[in-house]
Tab-separated table of C-alpha atoms and ligand atoms in Angstrom:
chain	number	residue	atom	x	y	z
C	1	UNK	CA	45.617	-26.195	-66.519
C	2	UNK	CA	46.562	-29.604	-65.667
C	3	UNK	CA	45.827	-32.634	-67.384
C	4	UNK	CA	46.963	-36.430	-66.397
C	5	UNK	CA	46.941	-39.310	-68.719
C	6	UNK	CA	46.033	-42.029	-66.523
C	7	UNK	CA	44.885	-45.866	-67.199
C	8	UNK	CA	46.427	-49.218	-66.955
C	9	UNK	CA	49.702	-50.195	-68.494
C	10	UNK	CA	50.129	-51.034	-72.215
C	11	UNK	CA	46.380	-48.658	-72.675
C	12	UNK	CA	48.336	-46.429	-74.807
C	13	UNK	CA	49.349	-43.609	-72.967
C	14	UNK	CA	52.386	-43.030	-74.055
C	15	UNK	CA	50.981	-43.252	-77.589
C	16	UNK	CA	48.221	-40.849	-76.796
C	17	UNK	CA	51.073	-38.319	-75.257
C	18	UNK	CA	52.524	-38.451	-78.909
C	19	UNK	CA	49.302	-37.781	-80.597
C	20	UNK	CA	47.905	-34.823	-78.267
C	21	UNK	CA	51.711	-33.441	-77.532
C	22	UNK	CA	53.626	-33.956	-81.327
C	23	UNK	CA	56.443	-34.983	-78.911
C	24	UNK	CA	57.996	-38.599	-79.165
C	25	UNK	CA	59.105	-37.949	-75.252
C	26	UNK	CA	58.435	-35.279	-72.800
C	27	UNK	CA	60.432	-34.089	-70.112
C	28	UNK	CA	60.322	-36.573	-67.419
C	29	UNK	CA	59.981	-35.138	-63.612
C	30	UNK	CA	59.508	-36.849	-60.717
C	31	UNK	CA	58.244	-39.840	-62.517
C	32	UNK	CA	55.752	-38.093	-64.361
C	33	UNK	CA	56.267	-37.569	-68.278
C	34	UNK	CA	55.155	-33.671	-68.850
C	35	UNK	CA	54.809	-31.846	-72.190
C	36	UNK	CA	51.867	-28.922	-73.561
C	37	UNK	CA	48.857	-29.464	-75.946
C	38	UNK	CA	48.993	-26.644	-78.143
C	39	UNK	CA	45.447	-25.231	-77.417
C	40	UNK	CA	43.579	-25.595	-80.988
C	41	UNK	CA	42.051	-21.741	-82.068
C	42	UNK	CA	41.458	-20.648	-85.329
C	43	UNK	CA	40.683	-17.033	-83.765
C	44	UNK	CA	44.391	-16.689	-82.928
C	45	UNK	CA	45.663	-18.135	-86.381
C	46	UNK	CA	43.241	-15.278	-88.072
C	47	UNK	CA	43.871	-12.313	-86.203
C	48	UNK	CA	47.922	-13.262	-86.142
C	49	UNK	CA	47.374	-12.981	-90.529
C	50	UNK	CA	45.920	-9.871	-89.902
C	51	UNK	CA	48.270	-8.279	-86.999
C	52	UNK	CA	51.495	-10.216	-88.528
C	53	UNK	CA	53.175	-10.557	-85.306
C	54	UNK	CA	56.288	-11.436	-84.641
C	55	UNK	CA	54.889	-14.407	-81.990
C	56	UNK	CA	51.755	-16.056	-82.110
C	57	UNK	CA	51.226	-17.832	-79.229
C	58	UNK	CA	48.041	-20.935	-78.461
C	59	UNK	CA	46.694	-21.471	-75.357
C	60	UNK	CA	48.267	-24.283	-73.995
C	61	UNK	CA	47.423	-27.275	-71.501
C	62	UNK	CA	49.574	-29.079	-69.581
C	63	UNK	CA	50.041	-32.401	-69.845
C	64	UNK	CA	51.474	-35.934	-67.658
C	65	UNK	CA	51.586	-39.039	-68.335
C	66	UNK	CA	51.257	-40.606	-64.964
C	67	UNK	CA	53.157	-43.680	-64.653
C	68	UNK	CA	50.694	-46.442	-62.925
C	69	UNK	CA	52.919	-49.493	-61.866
C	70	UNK	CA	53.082	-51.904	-64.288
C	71	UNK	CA	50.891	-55.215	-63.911
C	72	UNK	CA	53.574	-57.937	-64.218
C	73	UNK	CA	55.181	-55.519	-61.151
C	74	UNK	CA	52.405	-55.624	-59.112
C	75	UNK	CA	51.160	-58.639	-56.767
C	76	UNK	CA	47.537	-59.979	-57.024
C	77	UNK	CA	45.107	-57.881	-55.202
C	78	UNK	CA	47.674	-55.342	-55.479
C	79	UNK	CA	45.674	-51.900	-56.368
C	80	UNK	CA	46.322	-50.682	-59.573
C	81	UNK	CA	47.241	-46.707	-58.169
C	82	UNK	CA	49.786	-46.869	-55.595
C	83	UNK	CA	50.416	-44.284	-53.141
C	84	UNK	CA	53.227	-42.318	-55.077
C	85	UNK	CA	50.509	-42.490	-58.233
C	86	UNK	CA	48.029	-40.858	-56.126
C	87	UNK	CA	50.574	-38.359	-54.986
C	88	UNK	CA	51.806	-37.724	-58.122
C	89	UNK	CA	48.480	-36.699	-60.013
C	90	UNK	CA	46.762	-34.993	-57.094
C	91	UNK	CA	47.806	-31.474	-58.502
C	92	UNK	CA	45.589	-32.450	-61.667
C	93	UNK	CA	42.926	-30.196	-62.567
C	94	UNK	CA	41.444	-33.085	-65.109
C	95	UNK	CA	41.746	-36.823	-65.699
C	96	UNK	CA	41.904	-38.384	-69.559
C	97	UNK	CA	41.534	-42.333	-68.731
C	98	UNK	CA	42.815	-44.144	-71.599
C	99	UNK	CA	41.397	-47.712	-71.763
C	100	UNK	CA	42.654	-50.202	-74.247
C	101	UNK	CA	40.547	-51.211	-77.286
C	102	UNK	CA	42.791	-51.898	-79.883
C	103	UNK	CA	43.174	-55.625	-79.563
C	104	UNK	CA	40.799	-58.394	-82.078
C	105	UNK	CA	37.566	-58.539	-80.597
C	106	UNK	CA	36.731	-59.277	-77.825
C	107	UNK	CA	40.367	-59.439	-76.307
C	108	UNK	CA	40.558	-55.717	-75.102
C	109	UNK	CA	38.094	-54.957	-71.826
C	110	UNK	CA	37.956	-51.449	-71.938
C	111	UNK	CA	34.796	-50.854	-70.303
C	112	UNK	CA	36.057	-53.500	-67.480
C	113	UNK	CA	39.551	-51.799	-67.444
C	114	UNK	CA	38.208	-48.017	-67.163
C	115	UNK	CA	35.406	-48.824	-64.303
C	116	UNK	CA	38.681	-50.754	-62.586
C	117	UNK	CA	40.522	-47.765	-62.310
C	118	UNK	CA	37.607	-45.446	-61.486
C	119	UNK	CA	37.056	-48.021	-58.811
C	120	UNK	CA	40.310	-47.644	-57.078
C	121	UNK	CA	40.228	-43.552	-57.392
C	122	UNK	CA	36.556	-43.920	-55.787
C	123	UNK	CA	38.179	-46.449	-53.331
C	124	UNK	CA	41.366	-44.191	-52.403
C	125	UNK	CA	39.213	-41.044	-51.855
C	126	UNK	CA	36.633	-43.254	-49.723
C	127	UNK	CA	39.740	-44.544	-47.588
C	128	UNK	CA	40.904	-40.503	-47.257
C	129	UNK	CA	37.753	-39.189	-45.875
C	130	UNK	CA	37.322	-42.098	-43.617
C	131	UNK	CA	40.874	-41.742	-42.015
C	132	UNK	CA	40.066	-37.803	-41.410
C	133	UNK	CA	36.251	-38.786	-40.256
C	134	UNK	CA	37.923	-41.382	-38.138
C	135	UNK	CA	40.009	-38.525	-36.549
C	136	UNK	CA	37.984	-36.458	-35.944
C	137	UNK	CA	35.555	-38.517	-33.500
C	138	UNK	CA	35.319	-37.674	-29.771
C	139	UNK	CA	37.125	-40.710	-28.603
C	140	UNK	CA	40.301	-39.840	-31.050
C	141	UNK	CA	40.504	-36.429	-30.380
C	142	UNK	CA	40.235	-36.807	-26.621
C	143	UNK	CA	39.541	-32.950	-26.063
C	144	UNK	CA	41.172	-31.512	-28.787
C	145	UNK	CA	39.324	-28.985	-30.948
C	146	UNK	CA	37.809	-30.800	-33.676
C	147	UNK	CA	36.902	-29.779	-37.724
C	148	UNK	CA	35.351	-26.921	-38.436
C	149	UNK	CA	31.515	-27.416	-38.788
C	150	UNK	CA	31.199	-26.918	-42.764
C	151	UNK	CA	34.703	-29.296	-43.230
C	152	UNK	CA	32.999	-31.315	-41.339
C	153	UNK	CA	29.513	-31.472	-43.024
C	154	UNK	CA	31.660	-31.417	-46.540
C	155	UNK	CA	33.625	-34.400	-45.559
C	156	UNK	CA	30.486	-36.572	-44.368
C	157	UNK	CA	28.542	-35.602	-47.429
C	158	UNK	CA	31.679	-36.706	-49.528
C	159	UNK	CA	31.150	-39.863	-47.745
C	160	UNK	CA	27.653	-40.627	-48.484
C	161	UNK	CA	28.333	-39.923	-52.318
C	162	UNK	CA	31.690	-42.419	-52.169
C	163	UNK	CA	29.835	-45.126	-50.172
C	164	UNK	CA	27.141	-44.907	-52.851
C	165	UNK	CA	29.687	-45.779	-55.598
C	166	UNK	CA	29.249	-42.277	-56.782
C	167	UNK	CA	32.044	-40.214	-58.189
C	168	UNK	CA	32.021	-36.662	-56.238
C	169	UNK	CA	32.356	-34.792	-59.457
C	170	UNK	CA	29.924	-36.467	-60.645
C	171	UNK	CA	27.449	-36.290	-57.996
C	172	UNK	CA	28.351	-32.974	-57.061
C	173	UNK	CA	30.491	-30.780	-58.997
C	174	UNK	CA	29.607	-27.736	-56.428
C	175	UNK	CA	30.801	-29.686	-53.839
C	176	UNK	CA	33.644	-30.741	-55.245
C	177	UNK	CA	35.033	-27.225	-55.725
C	178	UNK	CA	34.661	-26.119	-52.025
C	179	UNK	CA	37.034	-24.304	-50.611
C	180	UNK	CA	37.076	-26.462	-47.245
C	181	UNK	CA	38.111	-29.654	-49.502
C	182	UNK	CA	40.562	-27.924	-51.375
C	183	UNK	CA	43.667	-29.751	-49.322
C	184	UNK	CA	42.338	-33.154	-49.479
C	185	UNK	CA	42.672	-33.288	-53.347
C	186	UNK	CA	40.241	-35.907	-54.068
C	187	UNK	CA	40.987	-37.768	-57.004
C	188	UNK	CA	36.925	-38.033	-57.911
C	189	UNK	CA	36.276	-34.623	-57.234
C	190	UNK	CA	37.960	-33.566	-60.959
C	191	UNK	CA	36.062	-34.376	-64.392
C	192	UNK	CA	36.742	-37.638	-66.031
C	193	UNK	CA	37.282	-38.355	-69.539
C	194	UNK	CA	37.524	-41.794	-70.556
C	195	UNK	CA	39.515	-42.654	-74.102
C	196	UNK	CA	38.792	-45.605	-75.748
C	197	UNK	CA	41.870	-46.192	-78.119
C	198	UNK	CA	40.884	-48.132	-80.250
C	199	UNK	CA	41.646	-50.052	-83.472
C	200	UNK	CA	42.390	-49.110	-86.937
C	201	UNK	CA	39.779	-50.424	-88.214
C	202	UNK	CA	37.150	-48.965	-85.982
C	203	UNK	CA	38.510	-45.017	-87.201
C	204	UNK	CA	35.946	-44.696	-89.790
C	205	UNK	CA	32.939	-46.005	-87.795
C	206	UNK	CA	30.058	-44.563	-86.351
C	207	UNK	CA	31.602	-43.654	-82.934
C	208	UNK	CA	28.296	-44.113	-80.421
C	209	UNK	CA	27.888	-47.717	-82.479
C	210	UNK	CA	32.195	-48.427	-81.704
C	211	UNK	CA	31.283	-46.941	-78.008
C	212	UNK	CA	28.319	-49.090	-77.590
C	213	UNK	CA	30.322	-52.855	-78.776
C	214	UNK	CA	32.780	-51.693	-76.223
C	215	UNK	CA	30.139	-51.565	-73.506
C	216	UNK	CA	31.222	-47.887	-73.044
C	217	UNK	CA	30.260	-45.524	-71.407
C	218	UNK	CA	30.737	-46.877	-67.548
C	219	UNK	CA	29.658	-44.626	-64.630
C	220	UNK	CA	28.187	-42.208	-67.128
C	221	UNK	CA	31.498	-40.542	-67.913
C	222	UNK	CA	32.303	-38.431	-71.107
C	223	UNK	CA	33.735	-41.087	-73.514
C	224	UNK	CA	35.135	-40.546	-77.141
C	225	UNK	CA	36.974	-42.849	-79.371
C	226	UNK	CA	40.651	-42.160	-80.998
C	227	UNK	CA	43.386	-44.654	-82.278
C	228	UNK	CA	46.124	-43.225	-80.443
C	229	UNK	CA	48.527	-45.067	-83.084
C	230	UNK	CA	47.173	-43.365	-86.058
C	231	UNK	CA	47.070	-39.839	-84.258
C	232	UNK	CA	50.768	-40.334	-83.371
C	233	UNK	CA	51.673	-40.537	-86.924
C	234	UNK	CA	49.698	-38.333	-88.627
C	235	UNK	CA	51.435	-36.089	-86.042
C	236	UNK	CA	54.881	-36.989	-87.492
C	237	UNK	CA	53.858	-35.523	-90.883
C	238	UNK	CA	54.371	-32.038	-91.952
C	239	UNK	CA	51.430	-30.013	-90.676
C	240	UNK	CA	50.050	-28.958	-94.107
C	241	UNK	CA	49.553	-32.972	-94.982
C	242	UNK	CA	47.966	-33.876	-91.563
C	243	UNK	CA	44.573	-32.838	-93.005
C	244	UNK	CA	44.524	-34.780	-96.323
C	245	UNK	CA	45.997	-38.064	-94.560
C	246	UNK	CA	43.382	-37.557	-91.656
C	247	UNK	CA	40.595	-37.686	-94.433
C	248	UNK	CA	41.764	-40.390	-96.164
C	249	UNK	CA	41.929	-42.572	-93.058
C	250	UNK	CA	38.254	-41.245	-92.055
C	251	UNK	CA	39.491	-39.628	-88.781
C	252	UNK	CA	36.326	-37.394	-88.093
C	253	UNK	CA	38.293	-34.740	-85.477
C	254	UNK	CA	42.006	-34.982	-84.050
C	255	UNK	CA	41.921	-36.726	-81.357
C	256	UNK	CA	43.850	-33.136	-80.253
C	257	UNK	CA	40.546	-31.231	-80.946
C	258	UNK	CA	38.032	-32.996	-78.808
C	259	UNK	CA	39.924	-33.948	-75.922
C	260	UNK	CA	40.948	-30.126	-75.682
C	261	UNK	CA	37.227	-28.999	-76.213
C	262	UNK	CA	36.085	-31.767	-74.098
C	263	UNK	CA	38.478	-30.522	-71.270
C	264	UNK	CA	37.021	-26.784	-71.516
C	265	UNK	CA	33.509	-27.952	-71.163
C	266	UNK	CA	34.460	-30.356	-68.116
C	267	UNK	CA	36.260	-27.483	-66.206
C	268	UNK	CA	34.413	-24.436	-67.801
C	269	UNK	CA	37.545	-22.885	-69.272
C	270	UNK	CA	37.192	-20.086	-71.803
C	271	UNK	CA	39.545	-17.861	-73.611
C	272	UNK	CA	40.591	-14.820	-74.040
C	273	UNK	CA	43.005	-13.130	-76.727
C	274	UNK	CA	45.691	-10.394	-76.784
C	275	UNK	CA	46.688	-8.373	-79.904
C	276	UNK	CA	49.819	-6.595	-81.127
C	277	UNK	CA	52.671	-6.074	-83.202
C	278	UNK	CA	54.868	-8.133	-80.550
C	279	UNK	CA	52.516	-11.438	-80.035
C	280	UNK	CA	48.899	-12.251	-80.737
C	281	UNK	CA	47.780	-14.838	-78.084
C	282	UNK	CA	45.263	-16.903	-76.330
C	283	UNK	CA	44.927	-17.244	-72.828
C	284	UNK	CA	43.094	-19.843	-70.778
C	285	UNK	CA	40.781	-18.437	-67.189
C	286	UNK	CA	37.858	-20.178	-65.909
C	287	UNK	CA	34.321	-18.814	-66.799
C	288	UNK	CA	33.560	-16.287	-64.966
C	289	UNK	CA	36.836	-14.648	-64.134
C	290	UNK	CA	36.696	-10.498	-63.328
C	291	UNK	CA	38.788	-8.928	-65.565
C	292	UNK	CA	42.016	-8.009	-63.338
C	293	UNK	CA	42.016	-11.769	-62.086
C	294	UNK	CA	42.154	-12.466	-65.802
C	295	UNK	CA	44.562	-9.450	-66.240
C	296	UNK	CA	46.707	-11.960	-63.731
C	297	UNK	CA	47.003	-14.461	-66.377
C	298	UNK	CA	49.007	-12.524	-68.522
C	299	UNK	CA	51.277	-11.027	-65.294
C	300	UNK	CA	50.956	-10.372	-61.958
C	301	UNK	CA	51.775	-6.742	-62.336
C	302	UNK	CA	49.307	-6.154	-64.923
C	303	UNK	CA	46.961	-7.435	-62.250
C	304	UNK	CA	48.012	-5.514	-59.451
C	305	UNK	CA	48.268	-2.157	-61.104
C	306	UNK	CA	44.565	-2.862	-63.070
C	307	UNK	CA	42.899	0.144	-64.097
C	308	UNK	CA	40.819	-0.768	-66.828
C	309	UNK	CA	40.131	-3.180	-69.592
C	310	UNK	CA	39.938	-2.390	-73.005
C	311	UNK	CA	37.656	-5.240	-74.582
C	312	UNK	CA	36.541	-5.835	-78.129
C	313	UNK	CA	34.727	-8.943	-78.742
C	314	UNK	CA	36.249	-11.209	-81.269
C	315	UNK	CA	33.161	-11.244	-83.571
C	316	UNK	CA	32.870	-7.664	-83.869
C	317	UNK	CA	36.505	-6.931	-84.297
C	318	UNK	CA	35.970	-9.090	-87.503
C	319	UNK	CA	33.018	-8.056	-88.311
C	320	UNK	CA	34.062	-4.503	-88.605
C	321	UNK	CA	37.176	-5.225	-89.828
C	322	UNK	CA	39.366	-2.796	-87.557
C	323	UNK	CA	39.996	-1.522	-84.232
C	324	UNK	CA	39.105	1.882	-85.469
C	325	UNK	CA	35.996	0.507	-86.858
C	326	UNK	CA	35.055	-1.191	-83.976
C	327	UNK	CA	35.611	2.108	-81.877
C	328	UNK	CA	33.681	4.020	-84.569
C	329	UNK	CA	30.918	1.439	-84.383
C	330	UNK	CA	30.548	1.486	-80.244
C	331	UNK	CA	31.521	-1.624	-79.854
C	332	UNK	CA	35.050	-1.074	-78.204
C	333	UNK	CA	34.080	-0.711	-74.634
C	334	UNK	CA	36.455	-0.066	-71.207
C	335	UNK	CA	35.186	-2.371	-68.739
C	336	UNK	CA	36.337	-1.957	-64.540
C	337	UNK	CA	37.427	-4.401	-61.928
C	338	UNK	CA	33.677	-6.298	-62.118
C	339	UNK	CA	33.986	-6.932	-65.622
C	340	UNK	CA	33.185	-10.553	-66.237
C	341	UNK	CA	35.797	-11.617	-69.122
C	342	UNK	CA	33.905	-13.820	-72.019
C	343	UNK	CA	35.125	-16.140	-74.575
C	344	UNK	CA	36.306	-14.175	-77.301
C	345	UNK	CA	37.470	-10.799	-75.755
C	346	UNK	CA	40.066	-9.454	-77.081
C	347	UNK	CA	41.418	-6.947	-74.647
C	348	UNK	CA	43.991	-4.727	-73.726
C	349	UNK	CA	44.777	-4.221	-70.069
C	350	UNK	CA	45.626	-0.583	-68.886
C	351	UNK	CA	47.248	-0.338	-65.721
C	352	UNK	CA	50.234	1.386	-64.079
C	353	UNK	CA	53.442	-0.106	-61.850
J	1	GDP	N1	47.599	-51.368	-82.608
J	1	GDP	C1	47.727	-50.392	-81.718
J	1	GDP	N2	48.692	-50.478	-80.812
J	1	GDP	C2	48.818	-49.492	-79.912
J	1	GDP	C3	47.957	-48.369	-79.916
J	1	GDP	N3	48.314	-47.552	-78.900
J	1	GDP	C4	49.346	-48.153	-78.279
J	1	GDP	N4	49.669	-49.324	-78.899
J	1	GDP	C5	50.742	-50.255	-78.523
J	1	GDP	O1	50.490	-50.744	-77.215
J	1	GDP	C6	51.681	-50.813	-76.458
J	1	GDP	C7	51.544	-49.954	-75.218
J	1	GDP	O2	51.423	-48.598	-75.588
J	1	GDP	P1	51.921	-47.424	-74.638
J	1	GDP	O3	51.519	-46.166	-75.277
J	1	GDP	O4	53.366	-47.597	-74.320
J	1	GDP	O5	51.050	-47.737	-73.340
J	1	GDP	P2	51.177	-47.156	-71.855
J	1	GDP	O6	51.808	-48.220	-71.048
J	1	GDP	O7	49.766	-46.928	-71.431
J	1	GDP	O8	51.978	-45.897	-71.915
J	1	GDP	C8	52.802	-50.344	-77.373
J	1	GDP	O9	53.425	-51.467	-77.928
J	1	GDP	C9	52.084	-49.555	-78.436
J	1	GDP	O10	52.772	-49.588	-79.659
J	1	GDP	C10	46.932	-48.295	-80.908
J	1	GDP	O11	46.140	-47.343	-81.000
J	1	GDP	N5	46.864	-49.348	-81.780
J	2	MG	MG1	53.686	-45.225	-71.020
């Protein structure tokens, strides 16, 4: 999975990077700024004490910072995503929006800042389907074959949604999956998760009473508060004080913890876990994934040669203590290619090369 920091300069991107990462800099590509958030899972820290492996390995998301232009670079009336941004974060599966709250009152304008950029990612996608709309008429085509029907009926339904200053995830999150839209990329059609990074002071606070003086949420989006500043340096401490400093400031939940669990509700992710003496591990597939699909997560061999999976839910396994128990107890199970994996499973794939 893909995740893009986005929001205006000087919102604390790069701060938030530090926080969700424990990097000071990731690799830069392309103009992009990429580095992993180590997956949080307590299930893969227990069974790794009980399997002592000699790798235990989180579920990981990927992360960019997307570099927006900065505003002293831009013109007036300049849009605040230019065409390499859009480029750039179109292979995104998710977008975190950080908005800048950290100023004395009143200065910050995070709810004015967010809706600005969610305006001109509404405004981009609007100006993509009308081009290809455009295109498509009679008079352009001039006898050429046009759209297929359903591309077509996508595309104007996009339309009404966009014209209605409606975000097409939003709207529609069915929709926005298709298959037919897949190549247009639209920046609205992938969950949105606004950050308000806010002040020191406001850490402690009831968070829907901090949300609410910040005139957030806009457009109805998912919104959480974090100080990106604070999360950055509790980061820098050694892990086993993170906890006791995090307390004493009154940070409720890492700022790591519920923009990863946020992320798996937006884009119905799950896990799944592998055991062994080697590595213990998580793995991320959507809900819903068959088994050898999921098999494909770990390698493509494993999913070509799929035979079966071996699946013991997480709960039972330490429940009963044991694999043995587990067997003994019926509740080790070999599941076939229609096997829908669920959170939890731990499995081991049989299959042959
Ligand atoms: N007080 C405070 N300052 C912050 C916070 N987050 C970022 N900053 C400062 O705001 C400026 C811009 O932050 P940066 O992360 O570089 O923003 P970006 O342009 O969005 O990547 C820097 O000087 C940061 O030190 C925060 O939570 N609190
Ligand atoms: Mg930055």
């Amino acid at each position: 999975m893909k995740v893009a920091l986005i929001g205006l300069p000087q919102s604390g991107k790069t701060m938030l990077f530090r926080a969700l990462t424990g990097v000071e800099a990731g690799r830069e590509k392309g103009g992009l700024t990429m580095g992993t958030v180590k997956v949080p899972d307590a299930r893969v820290d227990r069974l790794s004490t009980i399997y002592n492996p000699v790798k235990t390995t989180h579920a990981a998301i990927e992360l960019v910072e997307a570099h927006a232009p900065h505003r002293s670079e831009r013109k007036a009336n300049e849009s605040a995503l230019d065409g390499a941004f859009l480029n750039l974060v179109k292979p995104m599966d998710a977008f975190l929006l950080v908005a800048r709250a950290f100023d004395e009152e009143g200065l910050s304008e995070p709810a004015k800042d967010a809706t600005a950029v969610v305006d001109e990612m509404l405004l981009a996608d609007l100006m993509l389907v009308e081009t290809r709309l455009e295109r498509d008429s009679p008079e352009q085509r001039k006898g050429r074959p046009g759209m297929p029907v359903e591309e077509r009926e996508a595309l104007d339904r996009c339309k009404a949604i966009l014209d209605d200053g409606k975000l097409l995830y939003s709207a529609d999150p069915d929709l926005a999956v298709l298959p037919v839209l897949r190549t247009y990329a639209f920046l609205t059609a992938r969950p949105i998760l606004v950050i308000a990074n806010v002040a020191e002071g406001d850490i402690g606070a009831d968070p829907a009473a901090v949300l609410a003086r910040l005139g957030l949420p806009v457009r109805g989006l998912p919104t959480f508060a974090a100080c990106a500043k604070v999360e950055a340096e509790i980061q820098d401490l050694p892990e086993e004080e993170r906890a006791d400093f995090r307390a004493a400031l009154g940070v409720r939940e890492p700022v790591m913890d519920v923009a990863v669990r946020e992320v798996y509700a937006a884009l119905g992710l799950v896990s799944f876990l592998t055991t062994g003496e080697d590595e213990c591990r998580a793995w991320t597939i959507r809900r819903g994934t068959p088994a050898p699909r999921a098999a494909g997560a770990v390698h493509t061999d494993i999913e070509k040669g799929f035979i079966r999976a071996e699946v013991i839910s997480y709960d039972d396994f330490i429940a009963l203590g044991s694999e043995a128990a587990a067997k003994k107890a019926g509740k080790y199970r070999l599941e076939g290619r229609d096997y829908v994996v669920r959170d939890g499973d731990i499995i081991h794939f049989r299959f042959n090369i």
